[in-house]
Amino acid sequence: MSERNRFLKTSSWMLSLLLVLPIIAIFYASFGESEEVFGHLMSTVMGTYTINTALLVVGTVFLSILMGIPSAWLMANYAISGDRWLQWALVLPLAMPSYIVGYIYTDWFDYAGPLQGLLREWMGWTSATQYWFPDLRTLLGACFVLSLVLYPYIYLLARAAFMEQSLTLTQSARLLGCSPLQSFFRISLPLARPAIAIGSSLVAMEAIGDFGIVSYLSVSTLTTAVYDTWLGYSNLNAAAKISAIMLVVIFILISSERYSRRKQKLFSQNSSPDKIAKVHLQGGFKLAAVLWCWVLFILAFLAPLSQLIFYAWTYHSTSSIVDFAQYSFNSLYVSAIAAVVALIIGLTVNLYHRLSVTVWGAVPARVSSLGYAMPGTVLAIGVLIFLTSADHFINDVAEEFGFGRLGLFLSGTMFALLTAFVVRFSAVAIGSIESSLTKVSPSFDMAARTLGCNVRGMILRIQLPLIRRGCLIAMLLVFIESMKELNAAILLRPFNFETLATYVFNYASDEHLEYAASSAILLVMVGLVPLIMINRSLEQSHA
């Protein structure tokens, strides 16, 4: 088996090495000469960038918990008006790009916007000095917008945790005299802590890596510092130093979350098929629950989407159909290639893990998944450093053999963008395929081997047919994530090459989102597909 498995073993280790090279390149470049740019940043603005990033993460996580946990508790335990719609509708804001929501709310909240205009008309005010109105172009505004689109991470995981909890625990608490609120804080919430911690860490990583909304609202964070240092100061080493700091912070964040719950174990889950029906709320509690969930859905998804539809209808005659078609094709083309490559990587490392007889078989899959934790801006730095070094090496070799210099055919082309997508989203494909493979009993493999089937035949006849649905889901998820990716695309796209995400962001940055509303709607619709799939899977697993 080990001899016949040599190809998978070699391929898995080579692919995992290639996928981790951008991370290694960041730390390697961070030790390079930065021409005192980094020292200047450290002595002037780096403190502000770091504090803003920390406040952005804390504020976003706090607001996301405030929005996500009550909604998850209500959907898991209580029957309210429209709960069958709400349980999946509350997930949909995750499909909204943050910079689109930020643009729309800023347009509404600005001095010349409709809300302040109505307020001045009703109250007879003539100047902004006569009243106070919240300013969205602030750090708190960025936290608010990000929490609107990121709270579903906490909502999904917390809802699943609440649904899995044993009913006997809450029933015992009620028999001992606890009110529903007391049983929530003493029983349900502590049991759901691991899920909430994971959701909060996902929100925190997304907040650290966000570029679109902080750039649009002019909030200086470490992500914008990377962008400005690279393009403003033209110093890649200084940008790599900041990127390395961000990677260390993310590593500490993930490690702290796992360490904090290292001794926590959950042995009691609700496995009874006779699940008690949801409680029907009455009176003021029912009204408050209905308002909370529906208002949250409207603010986070329905209102921004309605505004986009209004923009698309009103400005359709001034929108460029040619640009929309070209940039849609660009996104589809790049995303499709990234999905196929990520699928090949996911199959290779997972099949090697499946067939390996040593503990080292799991290492390539884990190493290949590291890129998903990297913010897109940081990943772009790593990919550029790695591919630029490869370009110079290949050019030197070609010149040595008399072929002349070939140019930046890796770092200066679409190949760089594809590399970033594959490095970042291979983890999605690996996870999906791994989940499917774990459901295939090892007895199938043993039976195939007993009947004389070699490794190749066992993979083609047994394993691949049984995991084809997982492979399709893996490709779909990578395709959709690549379609929506902004941070890496805006930094690595070739000249005169736009994706839908960069096209929409450019118009939003220029305060003309209405001219790209159709493209923004397409991005949102594409993002809805995996959310609906995830929610249906959650419903089926707890049916």
Coordinates of N, CA and C in Angstrom, one line a residue, residues 5 20 38 62 82 90 98 137 154 186 221 231 246 284 287 297 318 329 342 354 455 490 502 504 506-507 515 525 527:
N5 N 1.1 4.1 -2.9 CA 0.6 5.4 -2.4 C 1.6 6.5 -2.5
V20 N 1.7 26.9 1.5 CA 2.2 27.6 2.7 C 3.4 28.5 2.4
F38 N 9.2 51.5 8.0 CA 8.5 50.9 9.1 C 8.8 51.6 10.4
F62 N -18.6 42.4 19.9 CA -19.7 42.7 21.0 C -21.0 42.9 20.3
G82 N -43.9 33.9 11.8 CA -42.9 33.8 10.7 C -41.6 33.2 11.0
L90 N -32.5 35.1 8.7 CA -31.5 35.8 9.6 C -30.0 35.4 9.2
S98 N -19.7 44.0 3.0 CA -19.8 45.1 4.0 C -19.8 46.5 3.4
R137 N -19.4 57.6 9.5 CA -18.0 57.6 9.0 C -17.1 57.7 10.2
I154 N -22.2 34.0 14.4 CA -22.5 33.6 15.7 C -23.9 33.0 15.8
R186 N -27.7 30.4 33.2 CA -27.0 29.4 34.0 C -26.7 28.1 33.3
T221 N -6.8 51.2 9.9 CA -6.5 49.9 10.6 C -5.2 49.3 10.1
L231 N 1.3 50.5 -1.6 CA 1.0 51.3 -2.8 C 1.4 52.8 -2.6
M246 N 0.1 41.1 11.8 CA -1.3 40.7 11.8 C -1.4 39.2 11.8
G284 N -46.6 40.8 25.5 CA -45.4 41.7 25.2 C -44.2 40.9 24.8
L287 N -44.5 40.1 21.1 CA -44.3 41.3 20.3 C -42.8 41.7 20.2
F297 N -33.5 41.5 10.6 CA -33.4 41.1 9.2 C -33.6 42.2 8.2
T318 N -28.2 54.1 -17.6 CA -26.9 54.7 -17.6 C -25.8 53.7 -17.2
F329 N -17.9 37.9 -16.8 CA -17.1 36.8 -17.4 C -15.8 36.6 -16.7
A342 N -8.7 24.0 -6.6 CA -9.0 23.7 -5.1 C -9.6 22.3 -4.9
R354 N -6.6 9.6 4.0 CA -7.4 8.4 4.1 C -6.6 7.1 4.0
V455 N -5.1 0.6 -5.4 CA -5.4 1.9 -4.8 C -6.2 2.7 -5.9
I490 N -8.4 43.2 -5.4 CA -8.1 44.6 -5.7 C -6.6 44.9 -5.7
T502 N -14.3 44.0 -7.5 CA -13.5 45.2 -7.6 C -14.3 46.3 -8.4
V504 N -17.6 46.8 -8.4 CA -18.6 47.4 -7.5 C -17.9 48.2 -6.5
N506 N -15.1 49.9 -6.7 CA -14.6 51.1 -7.3 C -15.7 52.1 -7.4
Y507 N -16.9 51.7 -7.8 CA -18.0 52.6 -7.9 C -18.4 53.1 -6.5
Y515 N -24.6 53.1 -10.2 CA -24.2 52.7 -11.6 C -23.8 51.3 -11.7
M525 N -26.7 37.7 -4.8 CA -27.5 36.5 -5.2 C -26.5 35.3 -5.2
G527 N -23.9 35.0 -3.4 CA -23.6 34.7 -2.0 C -24.7 34.0 -1.2

